[in-house]
Coordinates of C-alpha atoms in Angstrom, one line a residue:
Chain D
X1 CA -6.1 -18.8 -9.9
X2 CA -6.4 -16.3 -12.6
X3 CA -6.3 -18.5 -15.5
X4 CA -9.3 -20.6 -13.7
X5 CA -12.5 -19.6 -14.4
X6 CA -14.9 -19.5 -11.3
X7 CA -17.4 -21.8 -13.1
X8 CA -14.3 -24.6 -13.4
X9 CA -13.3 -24.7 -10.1
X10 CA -17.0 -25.5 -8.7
X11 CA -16.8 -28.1 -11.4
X12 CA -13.2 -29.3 -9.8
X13 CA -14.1 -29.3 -6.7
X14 CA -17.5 -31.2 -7.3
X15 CA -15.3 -33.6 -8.4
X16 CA -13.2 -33.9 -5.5
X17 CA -16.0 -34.0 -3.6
X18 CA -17.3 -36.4 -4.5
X19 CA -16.0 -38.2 -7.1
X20 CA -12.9 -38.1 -5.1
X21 CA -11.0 -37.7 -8.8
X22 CA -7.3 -37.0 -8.6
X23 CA -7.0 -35.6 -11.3
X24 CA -9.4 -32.5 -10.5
X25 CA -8.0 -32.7 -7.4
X26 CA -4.2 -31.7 -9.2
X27 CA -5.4 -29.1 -11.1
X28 CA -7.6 -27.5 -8.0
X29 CA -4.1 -27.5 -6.2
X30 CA -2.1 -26.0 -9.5
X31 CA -4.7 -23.8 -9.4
X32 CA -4.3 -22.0 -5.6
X33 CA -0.9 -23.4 -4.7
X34 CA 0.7 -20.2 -6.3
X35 CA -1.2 -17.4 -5.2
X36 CA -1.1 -18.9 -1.6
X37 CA 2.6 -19.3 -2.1
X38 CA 3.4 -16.0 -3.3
X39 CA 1.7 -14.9 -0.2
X40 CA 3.1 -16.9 2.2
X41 CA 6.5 -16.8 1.4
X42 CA 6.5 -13.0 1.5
X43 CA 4.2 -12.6 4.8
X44 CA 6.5 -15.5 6.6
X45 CA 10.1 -14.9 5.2
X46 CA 10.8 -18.7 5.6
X47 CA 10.4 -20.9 2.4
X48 CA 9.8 -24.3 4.3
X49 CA 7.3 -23.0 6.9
X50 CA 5.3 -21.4 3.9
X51 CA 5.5 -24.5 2.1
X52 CA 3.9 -26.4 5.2
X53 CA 1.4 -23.5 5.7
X54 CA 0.2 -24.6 2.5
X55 CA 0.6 -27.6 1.9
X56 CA -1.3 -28.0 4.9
X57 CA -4.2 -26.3 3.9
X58 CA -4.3 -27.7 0.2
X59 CA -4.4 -31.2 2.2
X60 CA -7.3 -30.0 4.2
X61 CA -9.0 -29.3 0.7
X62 CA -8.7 -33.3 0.1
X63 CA -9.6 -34.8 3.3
X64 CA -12.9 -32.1 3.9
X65 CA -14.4 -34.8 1.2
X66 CA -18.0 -33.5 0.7
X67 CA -17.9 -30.1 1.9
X68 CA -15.2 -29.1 -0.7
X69 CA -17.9 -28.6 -2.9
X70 CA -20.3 -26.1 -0.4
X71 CA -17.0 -23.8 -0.2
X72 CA -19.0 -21.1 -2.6
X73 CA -15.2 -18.9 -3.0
X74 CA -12.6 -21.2 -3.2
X75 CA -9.6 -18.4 -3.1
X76 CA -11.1 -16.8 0.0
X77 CA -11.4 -20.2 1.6
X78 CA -7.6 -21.1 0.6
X79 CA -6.1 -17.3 1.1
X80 CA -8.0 -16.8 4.9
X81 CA -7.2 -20.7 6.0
X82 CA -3.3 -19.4 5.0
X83 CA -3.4 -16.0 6.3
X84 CA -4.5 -17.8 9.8
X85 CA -1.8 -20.0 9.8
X86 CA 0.7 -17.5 9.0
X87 CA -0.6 -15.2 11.8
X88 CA -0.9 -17.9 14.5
X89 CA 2.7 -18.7 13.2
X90 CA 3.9 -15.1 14.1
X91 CA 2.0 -15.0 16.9
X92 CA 3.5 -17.6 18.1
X93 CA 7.3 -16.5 17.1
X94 CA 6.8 -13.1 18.2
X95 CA 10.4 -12.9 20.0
X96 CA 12.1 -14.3 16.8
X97 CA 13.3 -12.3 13.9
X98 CA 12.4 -13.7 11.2
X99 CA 13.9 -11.6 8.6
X100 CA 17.3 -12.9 9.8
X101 CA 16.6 -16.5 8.4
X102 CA 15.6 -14.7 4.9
X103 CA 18.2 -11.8 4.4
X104 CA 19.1 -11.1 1.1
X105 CA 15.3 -10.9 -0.8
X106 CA 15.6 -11.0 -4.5
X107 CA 12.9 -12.0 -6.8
X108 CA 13.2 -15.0 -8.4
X109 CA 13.7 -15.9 -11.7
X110 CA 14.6 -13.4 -14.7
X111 CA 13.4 -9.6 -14.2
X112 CA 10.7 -8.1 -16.2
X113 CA 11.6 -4.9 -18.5
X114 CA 10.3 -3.0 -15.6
X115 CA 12.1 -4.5 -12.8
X116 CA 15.5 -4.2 -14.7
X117 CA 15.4 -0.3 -14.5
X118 CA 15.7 -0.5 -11.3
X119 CA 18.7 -2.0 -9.2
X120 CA 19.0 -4.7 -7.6
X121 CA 19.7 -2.8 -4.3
X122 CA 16.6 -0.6 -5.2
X123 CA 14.5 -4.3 -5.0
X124 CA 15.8 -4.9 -1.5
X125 CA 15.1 -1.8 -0.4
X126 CA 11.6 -2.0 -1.4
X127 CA 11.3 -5.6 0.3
X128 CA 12.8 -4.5 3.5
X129 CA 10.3 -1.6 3.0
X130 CA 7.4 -4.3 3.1
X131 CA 8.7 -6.0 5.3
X132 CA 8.8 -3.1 7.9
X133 CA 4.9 -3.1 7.2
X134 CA 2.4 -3.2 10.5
X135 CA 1.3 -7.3 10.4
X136 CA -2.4 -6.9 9.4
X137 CA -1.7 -3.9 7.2
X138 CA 1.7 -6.1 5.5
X139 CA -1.3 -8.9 5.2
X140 CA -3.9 -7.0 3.5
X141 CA -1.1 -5.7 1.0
X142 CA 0.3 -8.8 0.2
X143 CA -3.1 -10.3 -0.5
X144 CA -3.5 -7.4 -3.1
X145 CA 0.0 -7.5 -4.3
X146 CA 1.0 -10.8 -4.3
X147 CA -2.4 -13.1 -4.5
X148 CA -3.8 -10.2 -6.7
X149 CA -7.2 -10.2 -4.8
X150 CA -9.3 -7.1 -4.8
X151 CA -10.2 -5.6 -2.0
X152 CA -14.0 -6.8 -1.5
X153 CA -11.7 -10.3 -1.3
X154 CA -9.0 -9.1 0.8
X155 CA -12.1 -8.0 3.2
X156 CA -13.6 -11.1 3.7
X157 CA -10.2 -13.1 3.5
X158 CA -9.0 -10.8 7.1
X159 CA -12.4 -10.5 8.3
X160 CA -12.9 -6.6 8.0
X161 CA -14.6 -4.1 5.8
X162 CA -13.5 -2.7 2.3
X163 CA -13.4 0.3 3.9
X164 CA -10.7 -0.8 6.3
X165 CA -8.5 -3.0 3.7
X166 CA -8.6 0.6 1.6
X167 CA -7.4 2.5 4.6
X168 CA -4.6 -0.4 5.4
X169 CA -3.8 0.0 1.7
X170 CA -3.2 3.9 2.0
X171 CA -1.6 3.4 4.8
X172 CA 1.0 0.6 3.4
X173 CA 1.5 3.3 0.6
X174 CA 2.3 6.3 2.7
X175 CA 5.3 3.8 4.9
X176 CA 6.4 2.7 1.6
X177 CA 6.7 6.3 0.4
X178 CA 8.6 7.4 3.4
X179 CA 11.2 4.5 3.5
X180 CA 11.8 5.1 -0.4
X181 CA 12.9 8.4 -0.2
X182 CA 9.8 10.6 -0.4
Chain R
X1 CA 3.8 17.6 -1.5
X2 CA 3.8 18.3 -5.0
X3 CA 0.7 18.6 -6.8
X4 CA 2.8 16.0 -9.4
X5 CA 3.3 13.5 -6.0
X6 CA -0.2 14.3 -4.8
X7 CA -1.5 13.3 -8.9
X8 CA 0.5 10.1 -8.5
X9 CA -0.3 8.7 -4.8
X10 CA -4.2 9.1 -5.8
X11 CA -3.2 6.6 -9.9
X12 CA -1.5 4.7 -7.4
X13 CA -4.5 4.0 -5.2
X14 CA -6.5 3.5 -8.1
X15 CA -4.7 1.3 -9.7
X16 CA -3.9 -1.1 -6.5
X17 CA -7.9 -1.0 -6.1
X18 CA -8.2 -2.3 -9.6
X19 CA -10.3 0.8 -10.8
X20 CA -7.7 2.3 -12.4
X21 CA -9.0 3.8 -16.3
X22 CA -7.0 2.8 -19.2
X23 CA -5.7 6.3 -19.9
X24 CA -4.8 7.1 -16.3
X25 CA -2.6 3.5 -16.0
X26 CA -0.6 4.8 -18.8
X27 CA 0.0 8.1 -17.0
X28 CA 1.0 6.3 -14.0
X29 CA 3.6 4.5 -15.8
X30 CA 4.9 8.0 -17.5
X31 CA 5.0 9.2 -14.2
X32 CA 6.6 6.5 -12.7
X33 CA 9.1 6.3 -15.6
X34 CA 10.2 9.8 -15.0
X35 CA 11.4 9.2 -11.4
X36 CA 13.7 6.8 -9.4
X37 CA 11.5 7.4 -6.3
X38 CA 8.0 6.8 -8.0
X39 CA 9.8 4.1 -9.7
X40 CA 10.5 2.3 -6.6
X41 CA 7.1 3.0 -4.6
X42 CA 5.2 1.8 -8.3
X43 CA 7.4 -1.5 -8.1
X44 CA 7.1 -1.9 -4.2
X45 CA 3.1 -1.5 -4.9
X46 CA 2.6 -3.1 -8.3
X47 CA 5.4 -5.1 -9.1
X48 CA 5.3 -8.1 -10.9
X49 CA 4.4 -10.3 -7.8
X50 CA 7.1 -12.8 -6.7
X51 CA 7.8 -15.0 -9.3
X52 CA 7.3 -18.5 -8.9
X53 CA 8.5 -21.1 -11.2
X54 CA 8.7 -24.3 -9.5
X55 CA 7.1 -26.9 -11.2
X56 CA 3.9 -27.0 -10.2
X57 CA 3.1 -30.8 -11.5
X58 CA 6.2 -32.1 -9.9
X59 CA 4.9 -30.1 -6.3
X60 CA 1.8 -31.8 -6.3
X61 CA 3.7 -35.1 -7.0
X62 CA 5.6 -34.7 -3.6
X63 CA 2.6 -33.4 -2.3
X64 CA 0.8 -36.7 -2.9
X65 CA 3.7 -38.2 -1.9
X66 CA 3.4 -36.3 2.0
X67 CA -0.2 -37.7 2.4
X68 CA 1.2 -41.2 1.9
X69 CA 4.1 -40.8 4.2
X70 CA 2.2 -39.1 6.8
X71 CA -0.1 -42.0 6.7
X72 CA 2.1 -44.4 7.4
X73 CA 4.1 -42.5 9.8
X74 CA 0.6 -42.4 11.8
X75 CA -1.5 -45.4 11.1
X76 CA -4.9 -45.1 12.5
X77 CA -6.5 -48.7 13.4
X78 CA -9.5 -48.4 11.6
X79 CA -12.4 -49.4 13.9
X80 CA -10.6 -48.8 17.2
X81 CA -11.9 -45.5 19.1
X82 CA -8.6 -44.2 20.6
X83 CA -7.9 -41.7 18.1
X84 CA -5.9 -39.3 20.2
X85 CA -8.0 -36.1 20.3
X86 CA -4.6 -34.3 19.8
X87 CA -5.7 -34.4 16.0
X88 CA -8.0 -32.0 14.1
X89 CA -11.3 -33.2 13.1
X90 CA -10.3 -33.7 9.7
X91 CA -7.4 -35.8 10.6
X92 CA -9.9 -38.7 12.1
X93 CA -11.0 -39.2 8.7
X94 CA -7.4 -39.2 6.8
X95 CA -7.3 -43.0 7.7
X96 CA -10.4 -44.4 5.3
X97 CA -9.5 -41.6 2.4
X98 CA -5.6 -42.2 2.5
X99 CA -6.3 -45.9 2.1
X100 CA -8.4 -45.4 -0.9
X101 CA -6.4 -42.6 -2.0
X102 CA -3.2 -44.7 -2.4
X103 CA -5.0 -47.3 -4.0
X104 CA -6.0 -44.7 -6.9
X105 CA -2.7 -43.9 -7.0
X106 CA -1.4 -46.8 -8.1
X107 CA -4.1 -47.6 -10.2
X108 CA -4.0 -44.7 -12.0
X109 CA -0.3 -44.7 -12.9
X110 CA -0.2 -48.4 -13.4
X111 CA 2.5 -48.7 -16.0
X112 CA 2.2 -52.4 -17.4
X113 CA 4.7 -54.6 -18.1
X114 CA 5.1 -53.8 -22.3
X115 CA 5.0 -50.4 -21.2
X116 CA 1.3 -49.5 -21.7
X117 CA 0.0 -47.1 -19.3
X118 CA -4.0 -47.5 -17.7
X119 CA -6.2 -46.0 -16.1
X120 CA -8.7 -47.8 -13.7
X121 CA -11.8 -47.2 -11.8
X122 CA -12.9 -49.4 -9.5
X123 CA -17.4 -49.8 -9.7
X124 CA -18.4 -46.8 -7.3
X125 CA -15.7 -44.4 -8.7
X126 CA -15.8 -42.3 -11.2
X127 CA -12.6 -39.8 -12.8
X128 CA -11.7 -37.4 -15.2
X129 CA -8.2 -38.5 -16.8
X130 CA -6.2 -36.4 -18.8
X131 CA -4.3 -38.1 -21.7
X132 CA -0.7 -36.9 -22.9
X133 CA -2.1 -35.9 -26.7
X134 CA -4.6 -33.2 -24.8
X135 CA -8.0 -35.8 -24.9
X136 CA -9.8 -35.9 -22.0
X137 CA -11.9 -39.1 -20.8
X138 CA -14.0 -39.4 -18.1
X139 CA -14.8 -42.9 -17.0
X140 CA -17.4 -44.6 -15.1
X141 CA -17.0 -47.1 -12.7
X142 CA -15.6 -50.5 -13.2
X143 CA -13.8 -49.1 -16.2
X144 CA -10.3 -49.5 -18.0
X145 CA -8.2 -47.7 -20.1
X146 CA -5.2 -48.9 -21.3
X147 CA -2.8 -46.5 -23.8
X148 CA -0.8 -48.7 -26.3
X149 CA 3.0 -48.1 -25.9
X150 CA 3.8 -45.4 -28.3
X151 CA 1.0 -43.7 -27.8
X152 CA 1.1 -40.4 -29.1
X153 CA 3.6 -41.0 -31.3
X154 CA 2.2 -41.9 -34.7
X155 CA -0.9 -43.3 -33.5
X156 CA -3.3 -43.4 -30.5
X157 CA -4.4 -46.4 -29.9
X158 CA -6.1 -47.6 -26.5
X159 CA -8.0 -50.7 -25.8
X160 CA -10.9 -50.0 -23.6
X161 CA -13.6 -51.7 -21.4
X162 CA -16.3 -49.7 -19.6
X163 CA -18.2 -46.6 -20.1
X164 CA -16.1 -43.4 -20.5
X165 CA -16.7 -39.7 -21.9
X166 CA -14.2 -38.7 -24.9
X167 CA -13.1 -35.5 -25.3
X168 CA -10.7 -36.5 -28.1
X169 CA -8.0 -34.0 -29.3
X170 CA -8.5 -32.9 -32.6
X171 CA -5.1 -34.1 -34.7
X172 CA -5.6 -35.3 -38.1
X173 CA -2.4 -37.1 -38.3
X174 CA -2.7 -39.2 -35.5
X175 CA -6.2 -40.7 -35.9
X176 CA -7.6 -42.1 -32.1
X177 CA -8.7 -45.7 -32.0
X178 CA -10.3 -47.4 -29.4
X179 CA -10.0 -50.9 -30.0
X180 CA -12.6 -53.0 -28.3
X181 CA -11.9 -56.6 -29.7
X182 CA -14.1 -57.0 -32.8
X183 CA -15.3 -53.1 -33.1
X184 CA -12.8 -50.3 -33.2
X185 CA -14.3 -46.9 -33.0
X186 CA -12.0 -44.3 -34.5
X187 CA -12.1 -40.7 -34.3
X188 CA -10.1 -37.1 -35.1
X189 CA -11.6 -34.8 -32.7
X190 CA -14.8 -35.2 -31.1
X191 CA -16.4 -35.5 -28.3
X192 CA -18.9 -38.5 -27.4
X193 CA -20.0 -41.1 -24.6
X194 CA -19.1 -45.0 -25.5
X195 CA -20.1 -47.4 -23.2
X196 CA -18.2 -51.1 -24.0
X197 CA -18.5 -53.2 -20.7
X198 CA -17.1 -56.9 -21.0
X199 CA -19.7 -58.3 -20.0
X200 CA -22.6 -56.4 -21.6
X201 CA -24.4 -57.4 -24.7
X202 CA -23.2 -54.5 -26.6
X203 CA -21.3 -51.5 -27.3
X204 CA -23.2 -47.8 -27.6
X205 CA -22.2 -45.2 -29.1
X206 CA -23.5 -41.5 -29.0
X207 CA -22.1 -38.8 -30.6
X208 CA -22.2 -35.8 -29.5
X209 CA -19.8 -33.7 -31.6
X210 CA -17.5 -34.0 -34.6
X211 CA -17.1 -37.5 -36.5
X212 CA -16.8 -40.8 -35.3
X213 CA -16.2 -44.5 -37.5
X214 CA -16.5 -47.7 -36.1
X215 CA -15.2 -50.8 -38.0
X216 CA -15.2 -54.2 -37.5
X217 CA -12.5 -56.4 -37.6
X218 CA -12.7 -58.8 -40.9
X219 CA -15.4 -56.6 -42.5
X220 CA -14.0 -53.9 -44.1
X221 CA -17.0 -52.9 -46.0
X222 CA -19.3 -52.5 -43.3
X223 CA -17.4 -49.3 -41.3
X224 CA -20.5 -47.4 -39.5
X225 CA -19.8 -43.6 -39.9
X226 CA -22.0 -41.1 -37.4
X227 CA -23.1 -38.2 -37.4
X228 CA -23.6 -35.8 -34.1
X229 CA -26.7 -36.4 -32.3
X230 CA -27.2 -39.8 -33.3
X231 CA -26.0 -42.9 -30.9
X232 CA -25.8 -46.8 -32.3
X233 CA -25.8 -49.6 -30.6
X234 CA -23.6 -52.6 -32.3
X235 CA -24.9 -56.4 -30.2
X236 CA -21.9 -58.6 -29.9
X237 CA -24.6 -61.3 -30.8
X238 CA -27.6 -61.2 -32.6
X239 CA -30.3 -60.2 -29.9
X240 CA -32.5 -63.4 -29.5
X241 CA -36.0 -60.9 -30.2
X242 CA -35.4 -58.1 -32.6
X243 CA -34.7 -55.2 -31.0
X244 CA -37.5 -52.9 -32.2
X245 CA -35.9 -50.1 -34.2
X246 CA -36.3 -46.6 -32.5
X247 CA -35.5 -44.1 -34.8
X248 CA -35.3 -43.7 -38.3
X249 CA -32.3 -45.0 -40.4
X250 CA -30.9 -42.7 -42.6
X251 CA -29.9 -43.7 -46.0
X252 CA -26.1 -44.3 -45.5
X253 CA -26.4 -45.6 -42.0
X254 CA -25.9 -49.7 -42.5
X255 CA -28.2 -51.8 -40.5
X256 CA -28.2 -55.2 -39.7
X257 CA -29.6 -57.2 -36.8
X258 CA -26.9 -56.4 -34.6
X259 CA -26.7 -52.8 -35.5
X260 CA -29.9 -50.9 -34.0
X261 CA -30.0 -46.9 -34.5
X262 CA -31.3 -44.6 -32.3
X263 CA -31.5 -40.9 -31.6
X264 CA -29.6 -38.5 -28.5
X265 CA -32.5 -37.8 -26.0
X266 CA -32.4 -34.7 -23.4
X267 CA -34.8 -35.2 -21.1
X268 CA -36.7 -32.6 -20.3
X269 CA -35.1 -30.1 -17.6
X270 CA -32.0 -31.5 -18.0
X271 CA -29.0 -29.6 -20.2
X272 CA -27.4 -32.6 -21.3
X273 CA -28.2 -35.6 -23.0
X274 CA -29.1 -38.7 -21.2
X275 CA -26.1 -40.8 -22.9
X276 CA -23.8 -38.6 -20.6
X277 CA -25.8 -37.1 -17.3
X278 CA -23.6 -39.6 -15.6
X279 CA -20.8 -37.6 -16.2
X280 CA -23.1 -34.9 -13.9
X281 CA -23.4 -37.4 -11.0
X282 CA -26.7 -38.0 -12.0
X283 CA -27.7 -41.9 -12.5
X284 CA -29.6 -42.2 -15.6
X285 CA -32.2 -45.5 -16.4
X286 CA -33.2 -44.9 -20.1
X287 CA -35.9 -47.5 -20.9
X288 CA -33.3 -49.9 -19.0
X289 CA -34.2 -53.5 -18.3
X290 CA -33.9 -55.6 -15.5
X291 CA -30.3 -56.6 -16.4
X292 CA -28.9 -53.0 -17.4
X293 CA -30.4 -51.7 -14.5
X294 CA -28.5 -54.6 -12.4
X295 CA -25.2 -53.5 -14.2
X296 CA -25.9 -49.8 -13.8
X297 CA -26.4 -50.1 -10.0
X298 CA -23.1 -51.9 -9.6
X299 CA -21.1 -50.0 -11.3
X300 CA -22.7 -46.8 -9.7
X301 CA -22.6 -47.7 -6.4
X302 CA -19.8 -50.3 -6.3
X303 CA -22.0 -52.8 -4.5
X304 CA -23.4 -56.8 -6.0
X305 CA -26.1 -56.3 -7.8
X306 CA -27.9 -59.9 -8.8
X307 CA -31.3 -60.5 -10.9
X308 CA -33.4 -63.1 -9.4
X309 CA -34.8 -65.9 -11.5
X310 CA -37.2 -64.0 -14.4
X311 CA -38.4 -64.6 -17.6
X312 CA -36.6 -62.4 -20.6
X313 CA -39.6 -61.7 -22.2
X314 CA -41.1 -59.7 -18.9
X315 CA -40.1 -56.7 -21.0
X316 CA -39.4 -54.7 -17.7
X317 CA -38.3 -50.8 -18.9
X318 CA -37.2 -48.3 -16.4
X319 CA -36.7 -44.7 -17.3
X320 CA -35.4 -42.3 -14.2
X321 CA -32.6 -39.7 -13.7
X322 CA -30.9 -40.0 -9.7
X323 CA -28.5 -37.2 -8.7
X324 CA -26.7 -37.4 -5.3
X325 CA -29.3 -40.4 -3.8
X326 CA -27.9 -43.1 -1.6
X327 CA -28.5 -46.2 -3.1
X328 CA -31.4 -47.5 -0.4
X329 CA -33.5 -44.3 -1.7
X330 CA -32.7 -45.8 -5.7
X331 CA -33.7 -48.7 -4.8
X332 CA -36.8 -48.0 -2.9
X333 CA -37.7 -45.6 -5.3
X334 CA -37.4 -48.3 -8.3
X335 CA -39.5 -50.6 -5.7
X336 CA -42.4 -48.2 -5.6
X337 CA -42.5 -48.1 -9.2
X338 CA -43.9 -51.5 -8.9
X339 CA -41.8 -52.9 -11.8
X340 CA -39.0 -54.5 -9.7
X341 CA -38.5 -55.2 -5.5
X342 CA -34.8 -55.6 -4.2
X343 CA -33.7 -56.9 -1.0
X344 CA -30.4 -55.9 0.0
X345 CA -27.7 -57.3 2.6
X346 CA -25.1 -54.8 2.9
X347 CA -23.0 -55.0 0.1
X348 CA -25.6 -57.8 -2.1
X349 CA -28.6 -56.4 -4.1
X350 CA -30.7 -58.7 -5.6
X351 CA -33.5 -57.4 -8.1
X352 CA -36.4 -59.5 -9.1
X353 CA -39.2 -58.8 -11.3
X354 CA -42.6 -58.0 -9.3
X355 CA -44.3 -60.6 -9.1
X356 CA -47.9 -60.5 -10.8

């Protein structure tokens, strides 16, 4: 989503609109599949259900046909249609751990400078940190951490004020600091 | 807490709320450098987010693929009202959009039989293709676009009937040519609007950037070369009347009477030029007569369109920009200009000149 200017993506989905052009239509998904991915994956610990979460929504993107293009903030509109169907999913699963189908956290791929000064049991512990996270607070820092949204967006994407996504975020900071040893 | 924890929780805030100065990210990083605890709360805030490396081209193919297969795992009878109200809203309509969904599909990745690869649109559609060397062509409806196997290669070479918007890659190596029977426009790396429909009485060309040549098979001395801003029209036939010249002819622009030169025109309020509004969504008439407009209609809005019984020397000329209109308000709209009436039976238009 970062690499897509704001002015482009009303252009895509225009086109998807109503053009109904296939083309826009893959680069509008390349374009929000990862941020909503990086969310979901995180927020719902299970790769498959996250995939569905969002593959679900970027289908809805299609088949809305005309009104794709009144959306006015298309990563609000993909990141709050996720975040509900992540939450209705936990709701839903409240008895289940879910952590248990997703154990061992690791971040994919090859580790940045940074990440390779700390261990590889340092990553997990901060995962399991997150992961220890309230729900909404875990949400509103995963939207800033992981779908890199700023705050205004992380406000409108749960619904609340700044105000609150600041003091979610300060609070998300002061469990993290606790579980990692401060 | 430390006054040096107390400095770092408040860069930390800062710097997840994005408002974080230059000089004070940098001491963030010191700090969290200098510490295996701040280390781990800067990762667990910061951190590169999750990598993710899938292939995104080849997850949107299987996501294509899910819409199919969902669709024929649940066929909806199109016209029958039962639709379980189990589904979303949304999910009523997947039937009629699938359907022409898959049928761009397979269009779109034709691969013929030598190899070639085209592009289609069917009248009433238009799309934005991407091409393997970077160019970029939007095409109008009714339009094909067939790539010539090796394409890329050593040369790009595409046959092509319809109207499309180039956005060619600039490589000067691999010269683009667009080989339309008896003209072949050739380019580097420009961007301008051809239109080249079968059946139409000529090919147009308007340039909006870079260079653009057009030659003509078995008359190698008569290669048209434009320049930005101008558009030339090239008759597969001598027009029966002259067509009267519009614009001045510059000194190395060949004429002839099948050649007929003209100038880019922006109508006023709009950004672009008319040649390529279409590519907008806006239907543009540019001193069009009876006929073009005929074409334009069907190819716009994938319906018949047929011109009555007139006389070619009526001289009918309709000028008008439509953005978003159904066709009944074109139509009507074109009938109140007094020049033409229409009657129209579903998916049949016929024009016919107003009567005197």
């Amino acid at each position: 989503m970062e690499q897509v200017h704001a002015n482009e993506l009303q252009e895509l989905q225009r086109l998807v609109a109503y053009q109904r052009d296939e083309v826009a239509y893959r680069q509008l998904f390349k374009a929000c599949y990862p941020m909503a991915m990086r969310f979901c994956k995180r927020f719902l610990h299970a790769n498959e259900l996250a995939e569905e979460a969002v593959s679900d929504v970027m289908m809805k993107l299609w088949l809305m046909e005309t009104k794709l293009a009144e959306v006015r903030n298309l990563k609000v509109y993909v990141m709050q249609a996720v975040k509900n169907k992540a939450m209705d999913y936990l709701d839903s699963h409240r008895h289940q751990t879910l952590n248990e189908e997703y154990p061992e956290y690791l971040p994919a791929g090859t580790l940045t400078p940074e990440e390779a000064m700390i261990s590889s049991e340092a990553v997990h512990a901060i995962n399991q940190a997150i992961d220890t996270l309230p729900t909404k607070c875990r949400a509103v820092f995963l939207l800033v951490r992981e779908s890199k949204c700023t705050y205004r967006e992380a406000a409108e994407i749960m619904g609340i004020s700044e105000n609150t996504v600041n003091r979610h975020i300060q609070k998300a900071v002061n469990i993290l600091a606790q579980k990692l040893g401060f | 807490m430390e006054e040096k924890d107390k400095r770092f929780f408040v860069l930390l805030n800062r710097a997840m709320e994005g408002v974080i100065s230059d000089d004070d990210a940098t001491t963030l990083r010191t700090l969290a450098d200098s510490d295996e605890r701040y280390a781990a709360l800067y990762e667990a805030c910061l951190g590169t987010a999750t990598a993710y490396e899938d292939d995104l081209d080849e997850t949107f193919d299987a996501h294509w693929k899910k819409i199919q297969t969902q669709q024929s795992a649940h066929p909806v009878e199109a016209g029958t009202p039962k639709i379980r109200p189990l589904f979303p809203k949304w999910a009523r309509y997947a039937a009629a959009v699938i359907v022409l969904m898959i049928g761009t599909w397979y269009t779109y990745q034709y691969v013929g039989d030598h190899g070639e690869k085209q592009y289609v649109t069917q009248p009433g559609e238009r799309m934005l293709v991407e091409l393997p060397d970077g160019t970029s062509v939007r095409l109008n409806g009714g339009s094909t676009l067939v790539l010539q196997p090796g394409f890329g290669r050593k040369e790009r070479k595409v046959t092509f009937n319809g109207e499309g918007f180039f956005d060619v890659k600039k490589d000067e190596k691999r010269t683009f040519s667009i080989d339309l029977g008896e003209t072949t426009v050739n380019v580097l790396g420009t961007t301008f609007n051809l239109r080249a429909y079968e059946n139409e009485d000529r090919i147009e060309t308007a340039l909006i950037s870079g260079k653009v040549e057009l030659t003509f098979a078995g008359k190698p001395n008569q290669d048209v070369i434009m320049t930005p801003g101008r558009k030339v029209s090239i008759y597969k036939q001598a027009p029966e009347q002259p067509v009267s010249p519009v614009a001045e002819v510059a000194a190395d622009e060949p004429t002839g009477e099948r050649i007929v030169w003209d100038d880019i025109k922006v109508t006023p309020g709009q950004v672009e030029a008319n040649e390529i509004l279409w590519t907008e969504n806006k239907l543009v008439f540019d001193g069009d007569d009876l006929d073009r407009v005929a074409a334009k209609l069907q190819q716009w809005y994938g319906v018949e369109v047929v011109v009555g019984i007139h006389n070619a020397q009526d001289n009918l000329k309709l000028s008008g920009i439509f953005e978003d209109m159904p066709l009944d308000t074109v139509l009507q709209t074109i009938q109140r200009t007094g020049s033409m009436r229409y009657e129209r039976d579903g998916d049949k238009v016929v024009l016919r000149p107003q009567n005197p």
